[in-house]
């Protein structure tokens, strides 16, 4: 069993050594890289650094150096800022009418509401989620 010992008082983490071998000079950028490798979005500062290095290298070499996909590099080259979520309002379902329908018919299934509104049951589910109406938990009928 081989142990990698260093003469420093605080050992360098193995992944940080790996990034230094790949040419990541800044410890801050390496820590960003370690933090965001398992997440969906890389921070803007990291993207800018990778694209600055990409100017000197090919896509393939840059991708292998930083451990990101070539498709990500090409996408960042087109648009560097990450896309945000789309908070799109419901287009077909009138939310006030749906809230009134829930108050009037509390025991109805979502597919029954969907038939009344002329939309899909999935659309009703999403609209009820926006209204913060959860599914009924008890098995007995409510007192209407």
CSV table of N, CA and C in Angstrom, one decimal:
chain,number,residue,atom,x,y,z
A,1,UNK,N,0.8,-1.2,0.0
A,1,UNK,CA,0.0,0.0,0.0
A,1,UNK,C,0.9,1.2,0.0
A,2,UNK,N,0.7,2.1,-1.0
A,2,UNK,CA,1.5,3.3,-1.1
A,2,UNK,C,0.8,4.5,-0.6
A,3,UNK,N,1.4,5.3,0.3
A,3,UNK,CA,0.8,6.5,0.8
A,3,UNK,C,1.5,7.7,0.2
A,4,UNK,N,0.7,8.6,-0.3
A,4,UNK,CA,1.3,9.9,-0.8
A,4,UNK,C,1.4,10.8,0.3
A,5,UNK,N,2.6,11.1,0.8
A,5,UNK,CA,2.8,12.0,1.9
A,5,UNK,C,3.5,13.2,1.3
A,6,UNK,N,3.2,14.4,1.8
A,6,UNK,CA,3.8,15.6,1.4
A,6,UNK,C,4.5,16.2,2.6
A,7,UNK,N,5.5,17.1,2.4
A,7,UNK,CA,6.2,17.7,3.5
A,7,UNK,C,5.5,18.9,4.0
A,8,UNK,N,4.4,19.3,3.5
A,8,UNK,CA,3.6,20.4,4.0
A,8,UNK,C,2.9,20.0,5.2
A,9,UNK,N,2.5,21.0,6.0
A,9,UNK,CA,1.7,20.6,7.2
A,9,UNK,C,0.3,20.2,6.9
A,10,UNK,N,-0.2,20.8,5.8
A,10,UNK,CA,-1.6,20.4,5.4
A,10,UNK,C,-1.5,19.7,4.1
A,11,UNK,N,-2.0,18.5,4.0
A,11,UNK,CA,-1.9,17.8,2.7
A,11,UNK,C,-2.8,18.3,1.6
A,12,UNK,N,-2.4,18.2,0.4
A,12,UNK,CA,-3.3,18.7,-0.7
A,12,UNK,C,-4.3,17.6,-1.0
A,13,UNK,N,-5.6,17.9,-1.2
A,13,UNK,CA,-6.5,16.8,-1.5
A,13,UNK,C,-6.2,16.2,-2.9
A,14,UNK,N,-6.4,14.9,-3.0
A,14,UNK,CA,-6.0,14.2,-4.3
A,14,UNK,C,-6.7,14.9,-5.5
A,15,UNK,N,-7.9,15.3,-5.5
A,15,UNK,CA,-8.5,15.8,-6.7
A,15,UNK,C,-7.9,17.2,-7.0
A,16,UNK,N,-7.5,17.9,-6.0
A,16,UNK,CA,-6.9,19.2,-6.3
A,16,UNK,C,-5.5,19.0,-7.0
A,17,UNK,N,-4.8,18.0,-6.6
A,17,UNK,CA,-3.5,17.6,-7.2
A,17,UNK,C,-3.8,17.3,-8.7
A,18,UNK,N,-4.9,16.6,-8.9
A,18,UNK,CA,-5.3,16.2,-10.3
A,18,UNK,C,-5.6,17.4,-11.1
A,19,UNK,N,-6.3,18.4,-10.6
A,19,UNK,CA,-6.6,19.6,-11.3
A,19,UNK,C,-5.3,20.4,-11.6
A,20,UNK,N,-4.4,20.4,-10.6
A,20,UNK,CA,-3.1,21.1,-10.9
A,20,UNK,C,-2.3,20.5,-12.0
A,21,UNK,N,-2.4,19.2,-12.1
A,21,UNK,CA,-1.7,18.5,-13.2
A,21,UNK,C,-2.4,18.9,-14.5
A,22,UNK,N,-3.7,19.1,-14.5
A,22,UNK,CA,-4.4,19.5,-15.7
A,22,UNK,C,-4.2,20.9,-16.1
A,23,UNK,N,-3.6,21.7,-15.2
A,23,UNK,CA,-3.3,23.1,-15.5
A,23,UNK,C,-4.1,24.1,-14.9
A,24,UNK,N,-5.0,23.7,-14.0
A,24,UNK,CA,-5.9,24.7,-13.3
A,24,UNK,C,-5.0,25.3,-12.2
A,25,UNK,N,-4.6,26.5,-12.4
A,25,UNK,CA,-3.7,27.2,-11.5
A,25,UNK,C,-4.3,27.7,-10.2
A,26,UNK,N,-5.4,28.3,-10.3
A,26,UNK,CA,-6.0,28.9,-9.2
A,26,UNK,C,-6.7,27.9,-8.3
A,27,UNK,N,-6.4,27.9,-7.0
A,27,UNK,CA,-7.1,27.0,-6.0
A,27,UNK,C,-8.6,27.3,-6.0
A,28,UNK,N,-8.9,28.6,-6.1
A,28,UNK,CA,-10.3,29.0,-6.1
A,28,UNK,C,-11.1,28.4,-7.2
A,29,UNK,N,-10.5,28.4,-8.5
A,29,UNK,CA,-11.2,27.8,-9.6
A,29,UNK,C,-11.2,26.3,-9.4
A,30,UNK,N,-10.2,25.7,-8.9
A,30,UNK,CA,-10.2,24.2,-8.7
A,30,UNK,C,-11.3,23.9,-7.7
A,31,UNK,N,-11.4,24.7,-6.6
A,31,UNK,CA,-12.5,24.4,-5.6
A,31,UNK,C,-13.8,24.5,-6.2
A,32,UNK,N,-14.0,25.6,-7.1
A,32,UNK,CA,-15.3,25.7,-7.9
A,32,UNK,C,-15.5,24.4,-8.7
A,33,UNK,N,-14.5,24.0,-9.3
A,33,UNK,CA,-14.6,22.8,-10.2
A,33,UNK,C,-15.0,21.6,-9.4
A,34,UNK,N,-14.4,21.4,-8.2
A,34,UNK,CA,-14.7,20.2,-7.4
A,34,UNK,C,-16.1,20.3,-6.8
A,35,UNK,N,-16.6,21.6,-6.5
A,35,UNK,CA,-17.9,21.8,-5.9
A,35,UNK,C,-19.0,21.5,-7.0
A,36,UNK,N,-18.8,21.9,-8.2
A,36,UNK,CA,-19.8,21.9,-9.2
A,36,UNK,C,-19.8,20.7,-10.2
A,37,UNK,N,-18.8,19.7,-10.0
A,37,UNK,CA,-18.8,18.7,-11.0
A,37,UNK,C,-20.0,17.8,-10.9
A,38,UNK,N,-20.7,17.7,-9.8
A,38,UNK,CA,-21.8,16.8,-9.7
A,38,UNK,C,-23.1,17.6,-9.9
A,39,UNK,N,-23.1,18.9,-10.1
A,39,UNK,CA,-24.3,19.6,-10.2
A,39,UNK,C,-24.5,19.9,-11.7
A,40,UNK,N,-25.7,20.5,-12.0
A,40,UNK,CA,-26.1,20.7,-13.4
A,40,UNK,C,-25.4,22.0,-14.0
A,41,UNK,N,-25.2,23.0,-13.2
A,41,UNK,CA,-24.8,24.3,-13.7
A,41,UNK,C,-23.4,24.7,-13.1
A,42,UNK,N,-22.5,25.1,-14.0
A,42,UNK,CA,-21.2,25.6,-13.6
A,42,UNK,C,-21.4,27.1,-13.4
A,43,UNK,N,-20.6,27.6,-12.4
A,43,UNK,CA,-20.7,29.1,-12.2
A,43,UNK,C,-20.1,29.9,-13.3
A,44,UNK,N,-20.6,31.1,-13.4
A,44,UNK,CA,-20.2,31.9,-14.6
A,44,UNK,C,-18.7,32.2,-14.6
A,45,UNK,N,-18.1,32.4,-13.4
A,45,UNK,CA,-16.6,32.6,-13.3
A,45,UNK,C,-15.8,31.4,-13.9
A,46,UNK,N,-16.3,30.2,-13.6
A,46,UNK,CA,-15.6,29.0,-14.1
A,46,UNK,C,-15.8,29.0,-15.6
A,47,UNK,N,-17.0,29.2,-16.1
A,47,UNK,CA,-17.2,29.2,-17.6
A,47,UNK,C,-16.3,30.2,-18.3
A,48,UNK,N,-16.2,31.4,-17.7
A,48,UNK,CA,-15.4,32.4,-18.3
A,48,UNK,C,-13.9,32.0,-18.4
A,49,UNK,N,-13.4,31.4,-17.3
A,49,UNK,CA,-12.0,30.9,-17.2
A,49,UNK,C,-11.8,29.8,-18.3
A,50,UNK,N,-12.7,28.9,-18.4
A,50,UNK,CA,-12.6,27.8,-19.3
A,50,UNK,C,-12.6,28.3,-20.8
A,51,UNK,N,-13.4,29.3,-21.1
A,51,UNK,CA,-13.5,29.9,-22.4
A,51,UNK,C,-12.2,30.7,-22.7
A,52,UNK,N,-11.6,31.3,-21.7
A,52,UNK,CA,-10.4,32.0,-21.9
A,52,UNK,C,-9.3,31.1,-22.2
A,53,UNK,N,-9.2,29.9,-21.6
A,53,UNK,CA,-8.2,28.9,-21.9
A,53,UNK,C,-8.5,28.3,-23.2
A,54,UNK,N,-9.8,28.2,-23.6
A,54,UNK,CA,-10.2,27.5,-24.9
A,54,UNK,C,-9.6,28.3,-26.1
A,55,UNK,N,-9.4,29.6,-25.9
A,55,UNK,CA,-8.9,30.4,-27.0
A,55,UNK,C,-7.5,29.9,-27.5
A,56,UNK,N,-6.8,29.3,-26.6
A,56,UNK,CA,-5.4,28.8,-26.9
A,56,UNK,C,-5.4,27.3,-27.3
A,57,UNK,N,-6.5,26.6,-27.0
A,57,UNK,CA,-6.6,25.2,-27.2
A,57,UNK,C,-7.8,24.8,-28.1
A,58,UNK,N,-7.8,23.5,-28.5
A,58,UNK,CA,-9.0,23.0,-29.2
A,58,UNK,C,-10.1,22.7,-28.2
A,59,UNK,N,-11.3,22.5,-28.8
A,59,UNK,CA,-12.4,22.1,-27.9
A,59,UNK,C,-12.1,20.8,-27.2
A,60,UNK,N,-11.5,19.8,-27.9
A,60,UNK,CA,-11.3,18.5,-27.3
A,60,UNK,C,-10.3,18.6,-26.2
A,61,UNK,N,-9.2,19.3,-26.4
A,61,UNK,CA,-8.2,19.5,-25.3
A,61,UNK,C,-8.7,20.3,-24.1
A,62,UNK,N,-9.5,21.3,-24.4
A,62,UNK,CA,-10.1,22.1,-23.3
A,62,UNK,C,-11.1,21.2,-22.5
A,63,UNK,N,-11.9,20.4,-23.2
A,63,UNK,CA,-12.9,19.6,-22.5
A,63,UNK,C,-12.2,18.5,-21.6
A,64,UNK,N,-11.1,17.9,-22.1
A,64,UNK,CA,-10.4,16.9,-21.3
A,64,UNK,C,-9.7,17.6,-20.2
A,65,UNK,N,-9.2,18.7,-20.4
A,65,UNK,CA,-8.4,19.4,-19.3
A,65,UNK,C,-9.3,19.8,-18.1
A,66,UNK,N,-10.5,20.2,-18.4
A,66,UNK,CA,-11.4,20.7,-17.3
A,66,UNK,C,-12.4,19.6,-17.0
A,67,UNK,N,-12.5,18.5,-17.7
A,67,UNK,CA,-13.5,17.5,-17.4
A,67,UNK,C,-14.9,17.9,-17.7
A,68,UNK,N,-15.1,18.7,-18.7
A,68,UNK,CA,-16.5,19.0,-19.1
A,68,UNK,C,-16.7,18.5,-20.5
A,69,UNK,N,-17.9,18.4,-21.0
A,69,UNK,CA,-18.2,17.9,-22.3
A,69,UNK,C,-17.9,18.9,-23.4
A,70,UNK,N,-17.7,18.4,-24.6
A,70,UNK,CA,-17.5,19.3,-25.7
A,70,UNK,C,-18.7,20.1,-26.0
A,71,UNK,N,-19.9,19.4,-25.9
A,71,UNK,CA,-21.2,20.1,-26.1
A,71,UNK,C,-21.4,21.3,-25.2
A,72,UNK,N,-20.9,21.1,-23.9
A,72,UNK,CA,-21.0,22.2,-23.0
A,72,UNK,C,-20.2,23.4,-23.4
A,73,UNK,N,-18.9,23.1,-23.9
A,73,UNK,CA,-18.1,24.2,-24.3
A,73,UNK,C,-18.7,24.9,-25.5
A,74,UNK,N,-19.2,24.2,-26.4
A,74,UNK,CA,-19.9,24.8,-27.6
A,74,UNK,C,-21.1,25.7,-27.2
A,75,UNK,N,-21.8,25.1,-26.2
A,75,UNK,CA,-23.0,25.9,-25.8
A,75,UNK,C,-22.6,27.1,-25.0
A,76,UNK,N,-21.5,27.0,-24.2
A,76,UNK,CA,-21.0,28.2,-23.5
A,76,UNK,C,-20.4,29.2,-24.5
A,77,UNK,N,-19.9,28.8,-25.6
A,77,UNK,CA,-19.3,29.7,-26.6
A,77,UNK,C,-20.5,30.5,-27.2
A,78,UNK,N,-21.6,29.9,-27.4
A,78,UNK,CA,-22.8,30.6,-27.9
A,78,UNK,C,-23.4,31.5,-26.9
A,79,UNK,N,-23.6,31.0,-25.7
A,79,UNK,CA,-24.2,31.8,-24.6
A,79,UNK,C,-23.5,31.4,-23.3
A,80,UNK,N,-22.8,32.4,-22.7
A,80,UNK,CA,-22.0,32.1,-21.5
A,80,UNK,C,-22.9,32.1,-20.2
A,81,UNK,N,-23.9,32.9,-20.2
A,81,UNK,CA,-24.7,32.9,-18.9
A,81,UNK,C,-25.7,31.7,-18.9
A,82,UNK,N,-25.9,31.1,-17.8
A,82,UNK,CA,-26.8,29.9,-17.7
A,82,UNK,C,-28.2,30.4,-17.9
A,83,UNK,N,-29.0,29.5,-18.5
A,83,UNK,CA,-30.5,29.8,-18.7
A,83,UNK,C,-31.2,29.7,-17.3
A,84,UNK,N,-32.1,30.5,-17.1
A,84,UNK,CA,-32.9,30.5,-15.9
A,84,UNK,C,-34.2,29.7,-16.2
A,85,UNK,N,-34.9,29.4,-15.1
A,85,UNK,CA,-36.2,28.6,-15.3
A,85,UNK,C,-37.2,29.5,-15.9
A,86,UNK,N,-38.2,28.8,-16.5
A,86,UNK,CA,-39.3,29.6,-17.1
A,86,UNK,C,-40.5,29.5,-16.2
A,87,UNK,N,-40.9,30.6,-15.7
A,87,UNK,CA,-42.1,30.7,-14.9
A,87,UNK,C,-43.2,31.2,-15.7
A,88,UNK,N,-43.8,30.3,-16.5
A,88,UNK,CA,-44.8,30.6,-17.4
A,88,UNK,C,-46.2,30.4,-16.8
A,89,UNK,N,-47.1,31.3,-16.9
A,89,UNK,CA,-48.4,31.1,-16.3
A,89,UNK,C,-49.2,30.2,-17.1
A,90,UNK,N,-50.2,29.6,-16.5
A,90,UNK,CA,-51.1,28.7,-17.2
A,90,UNK,C,-51.9,29.4,-18.3
A,91,UNK,N,-52.0,28.9,-19.5
A,91,UNK,CA,-52.6,29.6,-20.6
A,91,UNK,C,-54.1,29.2,-20.7
A,92,UNK,N,-54.4,27.9,-20.5
A,92,UNK,CA,-55.7,27.5,-20.8
A,92,UNK,C,-56.6,27.5,-19.5
A,93,UNK,N,-56.0,27.2,-18.4
A,93,UNK,CA,-56.8,27.0,-17.2
A,93,UNK,C,-56.9,28.3,-16.4
A,94,UNK,N,-58.1,28.7,-16.1
A,94,UNK,CA,-58.4,29.9,-15.3
A,94,UNK,C,-58.2,29.5,-13.9
A,95,UNK,N,-57.2,30.1,-13.2
A,95,UNK,CA,-56.8,29.7,-11.8
A,95,UNK,C,-58.0,30.0,-10.8
A,96,UNK,N,-58.7,31.1,-11.0
A,96,UNK,CA,-59.7,31.4,-10.1
A,96,UNK,C,-60.9,30.4,-10.2
A,97,UNK,N,-61.2,30.0,-11.5
A,97,UNK,CA,-62.2,29.1,-11.7
A,97,UNK,C,-61.9,27.7,-11.2
A,98,UNK,N,-60.6,27.3,-11.3
A,98,UNK,CA,-60.1,26.1,-10.7
A,98,UNK,C,-60.2,26.1,-9.2
A,99,UNK,N,-59.9,27.2,-8.6
A,99,UNK,CA,-60.0,27.3,-7.1
A,99,UNK,C,-61.4,27.1,-6.7
A,100,UNK,N,-62.3,27.8,-7.5
A,100,UNK,CA,-63.8,27.6,-7.2
A,100,UNK,C,-64.2,26.2,-7.4
A,101,UNK,N,-63.7,25.6,-8.4
A,101,UNK,CA,-64.1,24.2,-8.7
A,101,UNK,C,-63.6,23.2,-7.6
A,102,UNK,N,-62.4,23.5,-7.0
A,102,UNK,CA,-61.9,22.7,-5.9
A,102,UNK,C,-62.8,22.9,-4.7
A,103,UNK,N,-63.2,24.1,-4.5
A,103,UNK,CA,-64.1,24.4,-3.3
A,103,UNK,C,-65.5,23.8,-3.5
A,104,UNK,N,-66.0,23.8,-4.7
A,104,UNK,CA,-67.3,23.2,-5.0
A,104,UNK,C,-67.3,21.7,-5.0
A,105,UNK,N,-66.3,21.1,-5.6
A,105,UNK,CA,-66.2,19.7,-5.8
A,105,UNK,C,-64.9,19.2,-5.2
A,106,UNK,N,-64.8,19.1,-3.8
A,106,UNK,CA,-63.5,18.7,-3.2
A,106,UNK,C,-63.1,17.3,-3.4
A,107,UNK,N,-64.1,16.4,-3.7
A,107,UNK,CA,-63.8,15.0,-3.8
A,107,UNK,C,-63.6,14.5,-5.3
A,108,UNK,N,-63.7,15.4,-6.2
A,108,UNK,CA,-63.5,14.9,-7.6
A,108,UNK,C,-62.1,14.6,-7.9
A,109,UNK,N,-61.9,13.6,-8.9
A,109,UNK,CA,-60.6,13.3,-9.4
A,109,UNK,C,-60.1,14.3,-10.3
A,110,UNK,N,-58.8,14.3,-10.6
A,110,UNK,CA,-58.2,15.3,-11.4
A,110,UNK,C,-58.7,15.1,-12.9
A,111,UNK,N,-58.9,13.9,-13.3
A,111,UNK,CA,-59.4,13.6,-14.7
A,111,UNK,C,-60.8,14.2,-14.9
A,112,UNK,N,-61.6,14.2,-13.8
A,112,UNK,CA,-63.0,14.8,-13.9
A,112,UNK,C,-62.9,16.3,-14.0
A,113,UNK,N,-62.0,16.9,-13.3
A,113,UNK,CA,-61.8,18.4,-13.4
A,113,UNK,C,-61.3,18.7,-14.8
A,114,UNK,N,-60.4,17.8,-15.3
A,114,UNK,CA,-59.8,18.0,-16.7
A,114,UNK,C,-60.9,18.0,-17.7
A,115,UNK,N,-61.9,17.1,-17.6
A,115,UNK,CA,-63.0,17.0,-18.5
A,115,UNK,C,-63.8,18.3,-18.5
A,116,UNK,N,-64.1,18.8,-17.3
A,116,UNK,CA,-64.9,20.0,-17.1
A,116,UNK,C,-64.1,21.2,-17.8
A,117,UNK,N,-62.8,21.3,-17.6
A,117,UNK,CA,-62.1,22.4,-18.1
A,117,UNK,C,-61.6,22.2,-19.6
A,118,UNK,N,-61.7,21.0,-20.1
A,118,UNK,CA,-61.3,20.8,-21.5
A,118,UNK,C,-59.8,20.7,-21.6
A,119,UNK,N,-59.1,20.2,-20.6
A,119,UNK,CA,-57.6,20.1,-20.6
A,119,UNK,C,-57.2,18.7,-20.2
A,120,UNK,N,-55.9,18.5,-20.1
A,120,UNK,CA,-55.4,17.2,-19.7
A,120,UNK,C,-55.4,17.1,-18.2
A,121,UNK,N,-55.4,15.9,-17.7
A,121,UNK,CA,-55.2,15.7,-16.2
A,121,UNK,C,-53.9,16.1,-15.7
A,122,UNK,N,-52.9,16.0,-16.5
A,122,UNK,CA,-51.5,16.5,-16.2
A,122,UNK,C,-51.5,18.0,-16.0
A,123,UNK,N,-52.3,18.7,-16.9
A,123,UNK,CA,-52.4,20.1,-16.8
A,123,UNK,C,-53.1,20.6,-15.5
A,124,UNK,N,-54.1,19.8,-15.1
A,124,UNK,CA,-54.8,20.1,-13.9
A,124,UNK,C,-53.9,19.9,-12.7
A,125,UNK,N,-53.1,18.8,-12.8
A,125,UNK,CA,-52.1,18.5,-11.7
A,125,UNK,C,-51.2,19.7,-11.5
A,126,UNK,N,-50.6,20.2,-12.6
A,126,UNK,CA,-49.7,21.3,-12.5
A,126,UNK,C,-50.4,22.6,-12.0
A,127,UNK,N,-51.6,22.8,-12.4
A,127,UNK,CA,-52.3,24.0,-12.0
A,127,UNK,C,-52.6,23.9,-10.5
A,128,UNK,N,-53.0,22.7,-10.0
A,128,UNK,CA,-53.3,22.5,-8.6
A,128,UNK,C,-52.0,22.7,-7.8
A,129,UNK,N,-50.9,22.3,-8.4
A,129,UNK,CA,-49.6,22.5,-7.7
A,129,UNK,C,-49.3,24.0,-7.5
A,130,UNK,N,-49.6,24.8,-8.6
A,130,UNK,CA,-49.4,26.2,-8.5
A,130,UNK,C,-50.3,26.9,-7.5
A,131,UNK,N,-51.5,26.3,-7.3
A,131,UNK,CA,-52.4,26.8,-6.3
A,131,UNK,C,-52.1,26.3,-4.9
A,132,UNK,N,-51.1,25.4,-4.8
A,132,UNK,CA,-50.7,24.8,-3.6
A,132,UNK,C,-51.8,24.0,-3.0
A,133,UNK,N,-52.5,23.3,-3.8
A,133,UNK,CA,-53.6,22.4,-3.4
A,133,UNK,C,-53.0,21.0,-3.5
A,134,UNK,N,-52.9,20.3,-2.4
A,134,UNK,CA,-52.3,18.9,-2.4
A,134,UNK,C,-53.4,17.9,-2.6
A,135,UNK,N,-53.0,16.7,-2.9
A,135,UNK,CA,-54.0,15.6,-3.1
A,135,UNK,C,-54.6,15.3,-1.7
A,136,UNK,N,-55.8,14.8,-1.8
A,136,UNK,CA,-56.5,14.4,-0.6
A,136,UNK,C,-55.9,13.2,0.1
A,137,UNK,N,-55.6,13.2,1.4
A,137,UNK,CA,-54.9,12.2,2.1
A,137,UNK,C,-55.8,11.2,2.7
A,138,UNK,N,-57.0,11.6,3.1
A,138,UNK,CA,-57.8,10.6,3.9
A,138,UNK,C,-58.6,9.8,2.9
A,139,UNK,N,-59.1,8.6,3.3
A,139,UNK,CA,-59.8,7.7,2.4
A,139,UNK,C,-61.3,7.8,2.5
A,140,UNK,N,-61.8,8.5,3.5
A,140,UNK,CA,-63.3,8.7,3.6
A,140,UNK,C,-63.7,10.0,2.9
A,141,UNK,N,-64.9,10.0,2.5
A,141,UNK,CA,-65.4,11.2,1.8
A,141,UNK,C,-65.5,12.4,2.7
A,142,UNK,N,-65.3,13.6,2.2
A,142,UNK,CA,-65.4,14.8,3.0
A,142,UNK,C,-66.9,15.1,3.2
A,143,UNK,N,-67.2,16.0,4.2
A,143,UNK,CA,-68.5,16.4,4.5
A,143,UNK,C,-68.8,17.7,3.7
A,144,UNK,N,-69.6,17.5,2.6
A,144,UNK,CA,-69.9,18.7,1.8
A,144,UNK,C,-71.3,19.1,2.0
